[in-house]
Every structure is written in C-alpha cells, then in structure tokens.
Coordinates of N, CA, C and O in Angstrom, one line a residue:
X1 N 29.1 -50.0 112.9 CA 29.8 -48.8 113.1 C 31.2 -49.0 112.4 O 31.8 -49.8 113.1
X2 N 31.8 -48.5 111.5 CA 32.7 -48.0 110.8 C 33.4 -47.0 110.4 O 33.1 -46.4 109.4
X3 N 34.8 -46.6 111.3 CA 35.2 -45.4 110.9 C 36.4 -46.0 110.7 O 36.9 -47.1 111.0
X4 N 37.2 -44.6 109.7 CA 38.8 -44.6 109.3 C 39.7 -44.2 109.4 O 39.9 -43.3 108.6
X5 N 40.6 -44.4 110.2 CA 41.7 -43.3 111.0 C 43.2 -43.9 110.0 O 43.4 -44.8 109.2
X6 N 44.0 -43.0 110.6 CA 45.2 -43.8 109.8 C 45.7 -43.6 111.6 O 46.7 -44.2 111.8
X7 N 45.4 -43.1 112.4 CA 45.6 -43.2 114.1 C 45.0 -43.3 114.8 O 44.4 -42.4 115.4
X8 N 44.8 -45.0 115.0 CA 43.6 -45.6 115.9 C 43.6 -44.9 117.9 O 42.6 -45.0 118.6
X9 N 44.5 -44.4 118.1 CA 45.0 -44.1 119.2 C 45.0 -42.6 119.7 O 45.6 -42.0 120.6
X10 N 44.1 -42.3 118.6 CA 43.9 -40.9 119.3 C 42.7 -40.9 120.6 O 42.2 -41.8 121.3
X11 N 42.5 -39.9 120.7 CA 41.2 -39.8 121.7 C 39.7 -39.6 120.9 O 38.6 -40.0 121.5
X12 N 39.8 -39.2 120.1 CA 38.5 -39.2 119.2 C 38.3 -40.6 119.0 O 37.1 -40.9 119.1
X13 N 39.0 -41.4 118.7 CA 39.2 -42.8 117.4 C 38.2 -43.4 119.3 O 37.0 -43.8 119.4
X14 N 39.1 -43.4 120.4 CA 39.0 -44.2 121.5 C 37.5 -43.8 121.8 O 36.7 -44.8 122.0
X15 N 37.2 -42.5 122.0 CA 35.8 -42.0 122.2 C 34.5 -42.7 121.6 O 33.4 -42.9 122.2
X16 N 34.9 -42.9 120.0 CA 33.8 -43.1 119.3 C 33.6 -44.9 120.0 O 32.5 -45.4 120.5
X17 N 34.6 -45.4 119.9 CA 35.0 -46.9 120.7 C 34.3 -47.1 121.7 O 33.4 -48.0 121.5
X18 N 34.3 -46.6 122.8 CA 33.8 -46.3 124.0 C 32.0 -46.3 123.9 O 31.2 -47.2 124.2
X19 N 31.9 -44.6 123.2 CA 30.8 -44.2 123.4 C 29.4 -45.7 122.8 O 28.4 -45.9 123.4
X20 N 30.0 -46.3 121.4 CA 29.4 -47.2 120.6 C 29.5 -48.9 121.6 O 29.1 -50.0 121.3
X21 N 30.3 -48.5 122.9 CA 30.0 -50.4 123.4 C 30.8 -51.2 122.4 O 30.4 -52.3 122.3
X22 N 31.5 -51.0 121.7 CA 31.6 -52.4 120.9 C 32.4 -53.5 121.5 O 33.4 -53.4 122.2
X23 N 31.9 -54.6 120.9 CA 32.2 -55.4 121.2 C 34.3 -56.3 121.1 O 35.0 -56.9 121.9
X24 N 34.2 -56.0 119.8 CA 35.4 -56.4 119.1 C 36.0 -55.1 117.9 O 35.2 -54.3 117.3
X25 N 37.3 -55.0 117.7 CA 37.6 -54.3 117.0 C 38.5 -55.1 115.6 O 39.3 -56.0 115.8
X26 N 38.1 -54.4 114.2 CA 39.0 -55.8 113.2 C 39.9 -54.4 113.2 O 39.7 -53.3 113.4
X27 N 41.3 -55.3 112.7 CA 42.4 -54.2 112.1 C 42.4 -54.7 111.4 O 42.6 -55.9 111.4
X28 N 42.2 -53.8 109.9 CA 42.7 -54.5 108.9 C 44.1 -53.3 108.0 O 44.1 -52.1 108.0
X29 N 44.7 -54.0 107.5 CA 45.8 -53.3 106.3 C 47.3 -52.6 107.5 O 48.2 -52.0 107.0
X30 N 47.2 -52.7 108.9 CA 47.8 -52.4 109.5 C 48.5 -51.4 109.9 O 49.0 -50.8 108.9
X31 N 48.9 -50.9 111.3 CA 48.9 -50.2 111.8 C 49.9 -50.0 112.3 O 50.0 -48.9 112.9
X32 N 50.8 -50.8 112.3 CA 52.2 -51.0 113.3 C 52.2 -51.4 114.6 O 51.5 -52.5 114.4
X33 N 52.4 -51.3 116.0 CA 52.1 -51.5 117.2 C 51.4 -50.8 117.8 O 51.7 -49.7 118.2
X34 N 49.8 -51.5 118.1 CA 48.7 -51.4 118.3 C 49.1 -51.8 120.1 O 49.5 -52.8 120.5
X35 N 48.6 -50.5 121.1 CA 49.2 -50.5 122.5 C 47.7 -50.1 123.1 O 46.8 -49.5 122.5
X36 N 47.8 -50.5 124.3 CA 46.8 -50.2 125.4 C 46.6 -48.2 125.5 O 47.6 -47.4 125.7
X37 N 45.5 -47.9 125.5 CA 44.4 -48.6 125.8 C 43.3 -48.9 124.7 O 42.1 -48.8 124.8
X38 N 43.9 -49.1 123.7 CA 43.2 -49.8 122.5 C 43.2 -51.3 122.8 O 42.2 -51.9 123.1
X39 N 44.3 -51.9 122.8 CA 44.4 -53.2 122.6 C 43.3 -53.5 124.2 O 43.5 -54.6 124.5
X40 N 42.8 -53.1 124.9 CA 41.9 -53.8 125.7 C 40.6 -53.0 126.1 O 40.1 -52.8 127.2
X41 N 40.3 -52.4 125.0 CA 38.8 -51.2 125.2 C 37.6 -52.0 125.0 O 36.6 -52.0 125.6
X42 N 38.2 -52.9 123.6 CA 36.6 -53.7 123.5 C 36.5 -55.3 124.7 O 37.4 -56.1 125.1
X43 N 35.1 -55.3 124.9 CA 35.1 -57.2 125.6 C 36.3 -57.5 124.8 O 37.5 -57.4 125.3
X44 N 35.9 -57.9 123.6 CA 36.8 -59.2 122.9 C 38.0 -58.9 121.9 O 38.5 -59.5 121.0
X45 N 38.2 -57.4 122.4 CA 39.6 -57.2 121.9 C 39.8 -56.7 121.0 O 38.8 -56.1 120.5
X46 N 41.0 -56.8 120.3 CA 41.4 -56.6 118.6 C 41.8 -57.8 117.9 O 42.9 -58.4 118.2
X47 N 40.9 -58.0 117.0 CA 41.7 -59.3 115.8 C 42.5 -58.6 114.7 O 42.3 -57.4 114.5
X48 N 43.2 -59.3 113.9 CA 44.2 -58.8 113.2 C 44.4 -60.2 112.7 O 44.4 -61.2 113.5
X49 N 44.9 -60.5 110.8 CA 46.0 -61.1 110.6 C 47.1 -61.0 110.5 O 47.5 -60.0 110.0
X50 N 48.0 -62.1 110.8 CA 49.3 -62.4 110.7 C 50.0 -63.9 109.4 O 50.3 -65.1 109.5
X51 N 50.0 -63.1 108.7 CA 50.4 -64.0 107.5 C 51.9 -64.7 107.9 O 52.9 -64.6 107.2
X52 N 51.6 -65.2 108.9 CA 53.0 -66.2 109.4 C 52.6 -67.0 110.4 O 52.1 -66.4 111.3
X53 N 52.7 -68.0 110.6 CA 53.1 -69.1 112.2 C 53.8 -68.2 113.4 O 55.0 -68.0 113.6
X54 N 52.7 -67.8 114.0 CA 53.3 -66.9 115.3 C 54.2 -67.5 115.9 O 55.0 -66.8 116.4
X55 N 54.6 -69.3 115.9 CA 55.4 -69.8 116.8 C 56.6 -70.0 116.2 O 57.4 -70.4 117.0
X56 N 57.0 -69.9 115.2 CA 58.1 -69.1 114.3 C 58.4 -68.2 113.3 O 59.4 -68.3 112.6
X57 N 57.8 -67.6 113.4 CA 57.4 -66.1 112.4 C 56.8 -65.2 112.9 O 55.6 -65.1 113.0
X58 N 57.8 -64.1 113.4 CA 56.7 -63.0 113.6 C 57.4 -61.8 113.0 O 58.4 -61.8 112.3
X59 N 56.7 -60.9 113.3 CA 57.1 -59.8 112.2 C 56.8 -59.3 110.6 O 55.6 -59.0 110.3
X60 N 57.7 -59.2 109.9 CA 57.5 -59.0 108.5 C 58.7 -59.4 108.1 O 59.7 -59.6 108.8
X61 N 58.4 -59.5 106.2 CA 57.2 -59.4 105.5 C 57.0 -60.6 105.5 O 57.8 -61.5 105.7
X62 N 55.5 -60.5 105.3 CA 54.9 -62.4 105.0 C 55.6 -62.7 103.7 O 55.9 -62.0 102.7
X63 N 55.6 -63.9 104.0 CA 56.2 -65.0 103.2 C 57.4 -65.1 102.6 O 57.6 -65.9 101.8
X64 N 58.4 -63.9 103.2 CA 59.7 -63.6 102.9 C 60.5 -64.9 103.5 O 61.2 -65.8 102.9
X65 N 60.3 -64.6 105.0 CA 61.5 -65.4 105.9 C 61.1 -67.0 105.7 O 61.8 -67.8 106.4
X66 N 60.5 -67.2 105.3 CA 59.7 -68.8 105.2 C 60.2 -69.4 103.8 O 60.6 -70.6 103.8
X67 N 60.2 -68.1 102.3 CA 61.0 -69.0 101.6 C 62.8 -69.4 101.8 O 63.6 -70.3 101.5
X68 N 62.7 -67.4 102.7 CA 64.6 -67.4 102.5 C 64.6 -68.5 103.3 O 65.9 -68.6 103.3
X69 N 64.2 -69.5 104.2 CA 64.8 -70.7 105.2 C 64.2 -71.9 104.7 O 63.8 -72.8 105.5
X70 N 63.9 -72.0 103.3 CA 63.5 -73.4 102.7 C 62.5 -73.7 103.3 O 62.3 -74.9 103.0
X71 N 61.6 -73.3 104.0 CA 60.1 -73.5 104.2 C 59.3 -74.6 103.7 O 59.3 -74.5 102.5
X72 N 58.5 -75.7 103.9 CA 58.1 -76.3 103.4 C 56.5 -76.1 103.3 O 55.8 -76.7 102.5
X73 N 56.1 -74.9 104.3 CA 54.9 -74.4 104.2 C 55.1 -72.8 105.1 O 56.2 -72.4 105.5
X74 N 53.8 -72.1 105.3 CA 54.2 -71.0 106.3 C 52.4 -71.1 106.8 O 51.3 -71.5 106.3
X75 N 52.6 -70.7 107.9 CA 51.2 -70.3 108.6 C 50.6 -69.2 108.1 O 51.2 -68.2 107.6
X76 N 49.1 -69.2 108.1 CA 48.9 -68.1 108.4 C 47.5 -67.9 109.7 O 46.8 -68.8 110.0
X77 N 47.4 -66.7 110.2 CA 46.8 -66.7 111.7 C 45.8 -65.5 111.9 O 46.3 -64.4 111.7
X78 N 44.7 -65.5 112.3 CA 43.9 -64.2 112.6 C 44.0 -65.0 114.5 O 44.0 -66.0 115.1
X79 N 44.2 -63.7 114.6 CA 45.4 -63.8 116.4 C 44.5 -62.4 116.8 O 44.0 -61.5 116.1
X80 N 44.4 -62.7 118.4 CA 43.4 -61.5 119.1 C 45.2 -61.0 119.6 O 46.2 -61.6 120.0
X81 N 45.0 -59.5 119.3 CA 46.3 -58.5 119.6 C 46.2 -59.0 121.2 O 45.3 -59.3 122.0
X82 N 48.0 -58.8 121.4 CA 48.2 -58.9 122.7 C 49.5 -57.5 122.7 O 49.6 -56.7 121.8
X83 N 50.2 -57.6 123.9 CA 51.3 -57.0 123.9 C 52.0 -57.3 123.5 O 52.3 -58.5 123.7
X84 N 53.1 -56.2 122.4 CA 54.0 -57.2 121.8 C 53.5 -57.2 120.7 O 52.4 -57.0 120.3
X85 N 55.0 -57.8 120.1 CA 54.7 -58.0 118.0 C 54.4 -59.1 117.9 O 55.2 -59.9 118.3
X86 N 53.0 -59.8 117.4 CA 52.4 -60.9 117.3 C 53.0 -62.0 118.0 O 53.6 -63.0 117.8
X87 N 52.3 -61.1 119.5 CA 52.3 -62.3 120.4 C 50.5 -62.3 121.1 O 50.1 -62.6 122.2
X88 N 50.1 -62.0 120.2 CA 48.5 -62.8 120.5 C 48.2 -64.3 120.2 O 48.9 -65.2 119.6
X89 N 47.2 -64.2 120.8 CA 46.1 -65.8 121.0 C 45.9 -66.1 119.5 O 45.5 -65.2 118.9
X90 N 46.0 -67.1 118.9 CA 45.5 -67.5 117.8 C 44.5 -68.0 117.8 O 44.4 -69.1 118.4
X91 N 43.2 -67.2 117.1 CA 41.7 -67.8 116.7 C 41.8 -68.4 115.7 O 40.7 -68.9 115.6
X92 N 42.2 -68.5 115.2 CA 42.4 -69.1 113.2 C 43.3 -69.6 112.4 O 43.8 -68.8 111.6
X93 N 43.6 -70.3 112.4 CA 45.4 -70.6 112.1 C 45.0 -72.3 111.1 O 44.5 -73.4 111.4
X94 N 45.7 -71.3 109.4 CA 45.8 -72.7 108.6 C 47.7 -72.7 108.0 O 48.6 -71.9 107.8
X95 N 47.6 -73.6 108.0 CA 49.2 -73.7 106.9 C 48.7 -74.0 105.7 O 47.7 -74.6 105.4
X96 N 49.7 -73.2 104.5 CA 49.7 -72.9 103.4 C 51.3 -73.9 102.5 O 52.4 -73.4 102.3
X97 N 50.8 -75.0 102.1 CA 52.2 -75.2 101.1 C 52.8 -74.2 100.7 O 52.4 -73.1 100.3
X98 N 54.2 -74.7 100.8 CA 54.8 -73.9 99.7 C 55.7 -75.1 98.7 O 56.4 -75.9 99.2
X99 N 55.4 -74.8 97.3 CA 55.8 -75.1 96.2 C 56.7 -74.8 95.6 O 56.9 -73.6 95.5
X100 N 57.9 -75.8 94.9 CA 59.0 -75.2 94.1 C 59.2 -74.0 93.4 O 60.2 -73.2 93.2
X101 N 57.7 -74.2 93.0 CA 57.4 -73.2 91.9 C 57.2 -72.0 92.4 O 57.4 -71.1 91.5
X102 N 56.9 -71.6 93.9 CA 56.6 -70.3 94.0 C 57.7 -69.3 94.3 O 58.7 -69.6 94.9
X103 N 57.4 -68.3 93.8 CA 58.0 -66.8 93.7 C 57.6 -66.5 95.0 O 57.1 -67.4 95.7
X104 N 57.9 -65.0 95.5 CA 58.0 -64.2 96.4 C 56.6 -63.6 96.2 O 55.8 -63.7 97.1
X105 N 56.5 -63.3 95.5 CA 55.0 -62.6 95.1 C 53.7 -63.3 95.0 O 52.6 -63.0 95.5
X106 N 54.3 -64.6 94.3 CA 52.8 -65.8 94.2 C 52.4 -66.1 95.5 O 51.3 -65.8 96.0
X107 N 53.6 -66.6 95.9 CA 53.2 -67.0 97.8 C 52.4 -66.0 98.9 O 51.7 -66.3 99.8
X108 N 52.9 -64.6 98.3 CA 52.5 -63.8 99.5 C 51.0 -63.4 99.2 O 50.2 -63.1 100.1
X109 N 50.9 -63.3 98.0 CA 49.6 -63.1 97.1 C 48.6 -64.7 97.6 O 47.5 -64.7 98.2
X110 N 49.2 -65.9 97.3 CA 48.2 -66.9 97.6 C 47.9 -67.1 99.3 O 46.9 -67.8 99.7
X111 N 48.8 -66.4 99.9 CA 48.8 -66.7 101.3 C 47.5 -65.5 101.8 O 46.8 -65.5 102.8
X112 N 47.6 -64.5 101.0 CA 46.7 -63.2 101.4 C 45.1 -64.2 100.7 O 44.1 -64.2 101.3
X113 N 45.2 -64.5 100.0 CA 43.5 -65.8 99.4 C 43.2 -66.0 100.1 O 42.4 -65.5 100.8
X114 N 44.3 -67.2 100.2 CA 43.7 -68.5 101.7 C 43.1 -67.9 103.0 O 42.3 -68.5 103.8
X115 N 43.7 -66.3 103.3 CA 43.1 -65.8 104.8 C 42.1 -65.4 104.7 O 41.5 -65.1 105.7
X116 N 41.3 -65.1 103.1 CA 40.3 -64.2 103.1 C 39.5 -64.4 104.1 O 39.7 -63.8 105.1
X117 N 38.4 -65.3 103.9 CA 37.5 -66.6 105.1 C 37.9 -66.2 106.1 O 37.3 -65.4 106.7
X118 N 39.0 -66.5 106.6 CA 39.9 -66.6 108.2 C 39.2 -65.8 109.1 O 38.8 -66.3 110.2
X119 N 38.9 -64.5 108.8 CA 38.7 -63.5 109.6 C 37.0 -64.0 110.2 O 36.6 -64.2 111.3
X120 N 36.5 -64.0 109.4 CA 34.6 -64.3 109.3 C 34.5 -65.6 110.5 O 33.9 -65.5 111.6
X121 N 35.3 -66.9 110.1 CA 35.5 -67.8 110.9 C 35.8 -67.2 112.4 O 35.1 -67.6 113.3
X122 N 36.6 -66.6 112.6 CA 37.5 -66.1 113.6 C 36.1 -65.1 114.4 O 35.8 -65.5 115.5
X123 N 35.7 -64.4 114.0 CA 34.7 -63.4 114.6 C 33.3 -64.3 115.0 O 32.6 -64.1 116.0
X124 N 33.3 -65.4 114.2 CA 32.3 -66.3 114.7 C 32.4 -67.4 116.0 O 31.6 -67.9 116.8
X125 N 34.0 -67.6 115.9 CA 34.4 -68.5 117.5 C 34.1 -67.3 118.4 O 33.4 -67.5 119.3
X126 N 34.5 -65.9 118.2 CA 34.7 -65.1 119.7 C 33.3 -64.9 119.9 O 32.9 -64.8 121.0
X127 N 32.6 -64.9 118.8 CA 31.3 -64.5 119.1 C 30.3 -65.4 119.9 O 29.1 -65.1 120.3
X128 N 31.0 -66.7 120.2 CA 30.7 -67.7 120.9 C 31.3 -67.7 122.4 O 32.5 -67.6 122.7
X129 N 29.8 -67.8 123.4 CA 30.1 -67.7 124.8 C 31.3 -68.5 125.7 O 32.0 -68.1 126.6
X130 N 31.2 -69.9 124.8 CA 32.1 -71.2 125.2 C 33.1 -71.0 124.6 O 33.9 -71.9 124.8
X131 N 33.6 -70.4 123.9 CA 34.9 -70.3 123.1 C 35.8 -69.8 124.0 O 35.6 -68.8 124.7
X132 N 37.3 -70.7 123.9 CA 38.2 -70.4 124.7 C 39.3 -70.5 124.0 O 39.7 -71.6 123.5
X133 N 39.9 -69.1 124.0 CA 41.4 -69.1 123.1 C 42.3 -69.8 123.9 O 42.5 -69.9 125.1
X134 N 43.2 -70.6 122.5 CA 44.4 -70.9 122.8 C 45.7 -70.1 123.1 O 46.1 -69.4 122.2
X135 N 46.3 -70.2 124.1 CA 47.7 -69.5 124.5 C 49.1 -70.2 123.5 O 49.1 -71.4 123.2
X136 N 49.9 -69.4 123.1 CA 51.0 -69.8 122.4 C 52.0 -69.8 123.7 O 52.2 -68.7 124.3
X137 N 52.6 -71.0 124.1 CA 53.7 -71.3 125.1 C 55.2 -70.5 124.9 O 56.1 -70.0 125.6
X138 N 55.1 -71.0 123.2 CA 56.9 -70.2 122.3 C 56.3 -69.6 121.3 O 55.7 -70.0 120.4
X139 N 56.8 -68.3 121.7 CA 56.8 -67.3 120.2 C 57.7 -67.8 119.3 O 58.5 -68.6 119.6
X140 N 57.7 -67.2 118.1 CA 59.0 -67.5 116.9 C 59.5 -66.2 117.1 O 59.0 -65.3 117.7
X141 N 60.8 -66.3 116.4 CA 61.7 -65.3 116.3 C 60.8 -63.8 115.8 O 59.6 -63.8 115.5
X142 N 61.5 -62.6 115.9 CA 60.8 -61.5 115.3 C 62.0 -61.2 113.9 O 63.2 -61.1 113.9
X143 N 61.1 -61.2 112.9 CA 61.5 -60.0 111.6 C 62.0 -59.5 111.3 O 62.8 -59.2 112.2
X144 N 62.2 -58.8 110.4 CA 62.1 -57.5 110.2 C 62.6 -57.1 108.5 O 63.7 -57.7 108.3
X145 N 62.3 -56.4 107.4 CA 62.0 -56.3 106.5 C 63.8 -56.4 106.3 O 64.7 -55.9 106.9
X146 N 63.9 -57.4 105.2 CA 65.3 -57.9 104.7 C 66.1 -56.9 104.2 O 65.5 -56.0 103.6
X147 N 67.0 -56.9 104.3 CA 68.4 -55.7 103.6 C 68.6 -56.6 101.7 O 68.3 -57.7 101.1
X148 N 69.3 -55.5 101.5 CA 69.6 -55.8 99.7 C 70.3 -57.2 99.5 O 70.0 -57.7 98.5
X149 N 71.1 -57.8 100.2 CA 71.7 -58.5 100.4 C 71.0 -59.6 100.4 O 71.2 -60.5 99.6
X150 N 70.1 -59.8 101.7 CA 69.0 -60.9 101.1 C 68.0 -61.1 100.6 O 67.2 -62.0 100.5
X151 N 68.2 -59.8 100.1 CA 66.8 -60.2 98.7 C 67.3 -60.9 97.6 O 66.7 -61.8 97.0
X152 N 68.9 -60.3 97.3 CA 69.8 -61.4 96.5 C 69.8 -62.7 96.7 O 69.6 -63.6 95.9
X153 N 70.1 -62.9 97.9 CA 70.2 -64.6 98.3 C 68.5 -64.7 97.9 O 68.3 -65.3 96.9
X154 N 67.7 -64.4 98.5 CA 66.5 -65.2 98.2 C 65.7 -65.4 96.8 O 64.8 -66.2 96.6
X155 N 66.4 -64.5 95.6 CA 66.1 -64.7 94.1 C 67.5 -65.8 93.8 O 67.4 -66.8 93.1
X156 N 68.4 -65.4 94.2 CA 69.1 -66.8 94.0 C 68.7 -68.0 94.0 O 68.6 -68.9 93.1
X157 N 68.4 -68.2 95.8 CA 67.6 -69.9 96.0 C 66.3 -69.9 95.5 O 66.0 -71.0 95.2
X158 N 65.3 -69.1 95.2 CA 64.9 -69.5 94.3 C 64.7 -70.0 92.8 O 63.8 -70.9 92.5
X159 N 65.9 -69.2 91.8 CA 65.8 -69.2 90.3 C 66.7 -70.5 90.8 O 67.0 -71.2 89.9
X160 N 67.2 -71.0 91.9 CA 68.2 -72.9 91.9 C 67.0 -73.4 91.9 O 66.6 -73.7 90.8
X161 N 66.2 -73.7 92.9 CA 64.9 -74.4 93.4 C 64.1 -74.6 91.9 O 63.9 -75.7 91.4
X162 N 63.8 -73.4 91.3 CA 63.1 -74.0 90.4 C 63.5 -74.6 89.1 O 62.7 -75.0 88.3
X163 N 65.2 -74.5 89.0 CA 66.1 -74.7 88.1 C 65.6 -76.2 88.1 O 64.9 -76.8 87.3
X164 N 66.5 -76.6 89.4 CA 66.6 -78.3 89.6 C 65.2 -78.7 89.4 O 65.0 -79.7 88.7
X165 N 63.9 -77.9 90.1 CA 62.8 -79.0 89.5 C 62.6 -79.3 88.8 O 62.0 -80.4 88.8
X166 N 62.8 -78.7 87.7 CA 62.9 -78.9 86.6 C 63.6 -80.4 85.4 O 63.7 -80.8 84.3
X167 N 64.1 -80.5 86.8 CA 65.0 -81.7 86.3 C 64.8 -83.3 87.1 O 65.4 -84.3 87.1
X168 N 63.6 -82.9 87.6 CA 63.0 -84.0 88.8 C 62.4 -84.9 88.4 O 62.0 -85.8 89.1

C-alpha cells in the first residue's frame, strides 16, 4: 500500500493507516516534525533517515555542520521517529569519511549513496521478532540551516583545506 500526501497528518492519510493494519511506516524526502498520532499508529512505527550522527548532529542540513567543525567523518542513521527532532532509536547507523577533498555538495551527495541500502537493512532488523532497538543516552546538539555568514566561513575552510593538501 502506497499513498502520497505532502500532509501525512491529516485524517484521511491516518484512516487509510489504520484501516490497511500496517505494520511500519517509511518517510521518505521529509516532512518536517512528524507528531503523534502518526508517530505511534503503526506496531513498528516510523523509519526515516538522518544523514548525521544523532549523538552530535541533529537537525539540518546534512553534511553542513560536520564540515563547518572540521569533521573527520559524519554519521549517517535510519532512526525509528520518536518525539522530538531526531531523537529516535537508531536501526542503521554507518560513518562516512570525510576527505580533504570534499566540497559541500560531494559529501552530501556521497553521504545520500552510502544510505541507499540503509533503509532495506533497517526494515529487515524491525521485521525481526528478536530485534531490539538501541536507545541513544546523549542527543547531539540541534541545527538549523546556516546564515550567509557561515556559508562564507565554510567555502573559506574549505578552498584552505584543500589549498594546503595540496602541499602534503
């Protein structure tokens, strides 16, 4: 069963939910904050990724705040929605290098690859009777889409970073 809302939270969207039993719900391309009584209609919830290390990254945009803080890698996570901005359970969680070489774009682009798989893996643990999510003890800070200012600084430390490697 597959439908398309751009408002998961209506009463229609919740009905068809209901009426169909399902089991789990994917979000994909996102929605902003995803609240009850969605986030607990199905058994096994809502999955979603999070192209950051929930335990210091949350929010947006992926792969922004990981290069602007010299990052040596960044997570990325398909997390069962909880309350709250990615503070769910992590089912899937790999780290991704990050390289001298990468841009703002390459990273966010290779970090969106690496999760393709993620989700398939992730729907296959929940779909297992014995599987038992892990709790995150410390969230990471929350986000939030950078001002003009540090988009400056972060093409700066970058065109340095890849300046000096160059000289390594």
């Amino acid at each position: 069963m597959c439908d398309e809302t751009s408002d998961p939270h209506t009463e229609k969207i919740l009905d068809i939910i209901k009426i169909n039993c399902l089991d789990v719900l994917v979000l994909l391309g996102g929605f902003g904050i995803i609240k009850e009584p969605l986030i607990n209609i199905c058994p096994k919830g809502v999955v979603s990724y999070h192209h950051g290390n929930m335990r210091k990254y949350r929010g947006m945009p992926p792969a922004f705040w990981e290069l602007y803080n010299g990052e040596k890698e960044m997570g990325v996570t398909v997390q069962k929605i909880a309350k709250g901005i990615d503070r769910g359970n992590p089912i899937e969680e790999k780290s991704i290098q990050i390289n001298k070489s990468d841009t703002y774009k390459n990273l966010k682009e290779r970090a969106l690859k690496e999760s393709e798989d993620m989700m398939y893996k992730a729907l296959k643990k929940i779909a297992n009777t014995r599987y038992v999510l892990e709790n995150i003890n410390e969230f990471g800070q929350i986000y939030t889409l950078p001002n003009f200012r540090q988009w400056v600084i972060l093409n700066i430390k970058l065109s340095l970073r890849r300046f000096k490697s160059k000289f390594e």
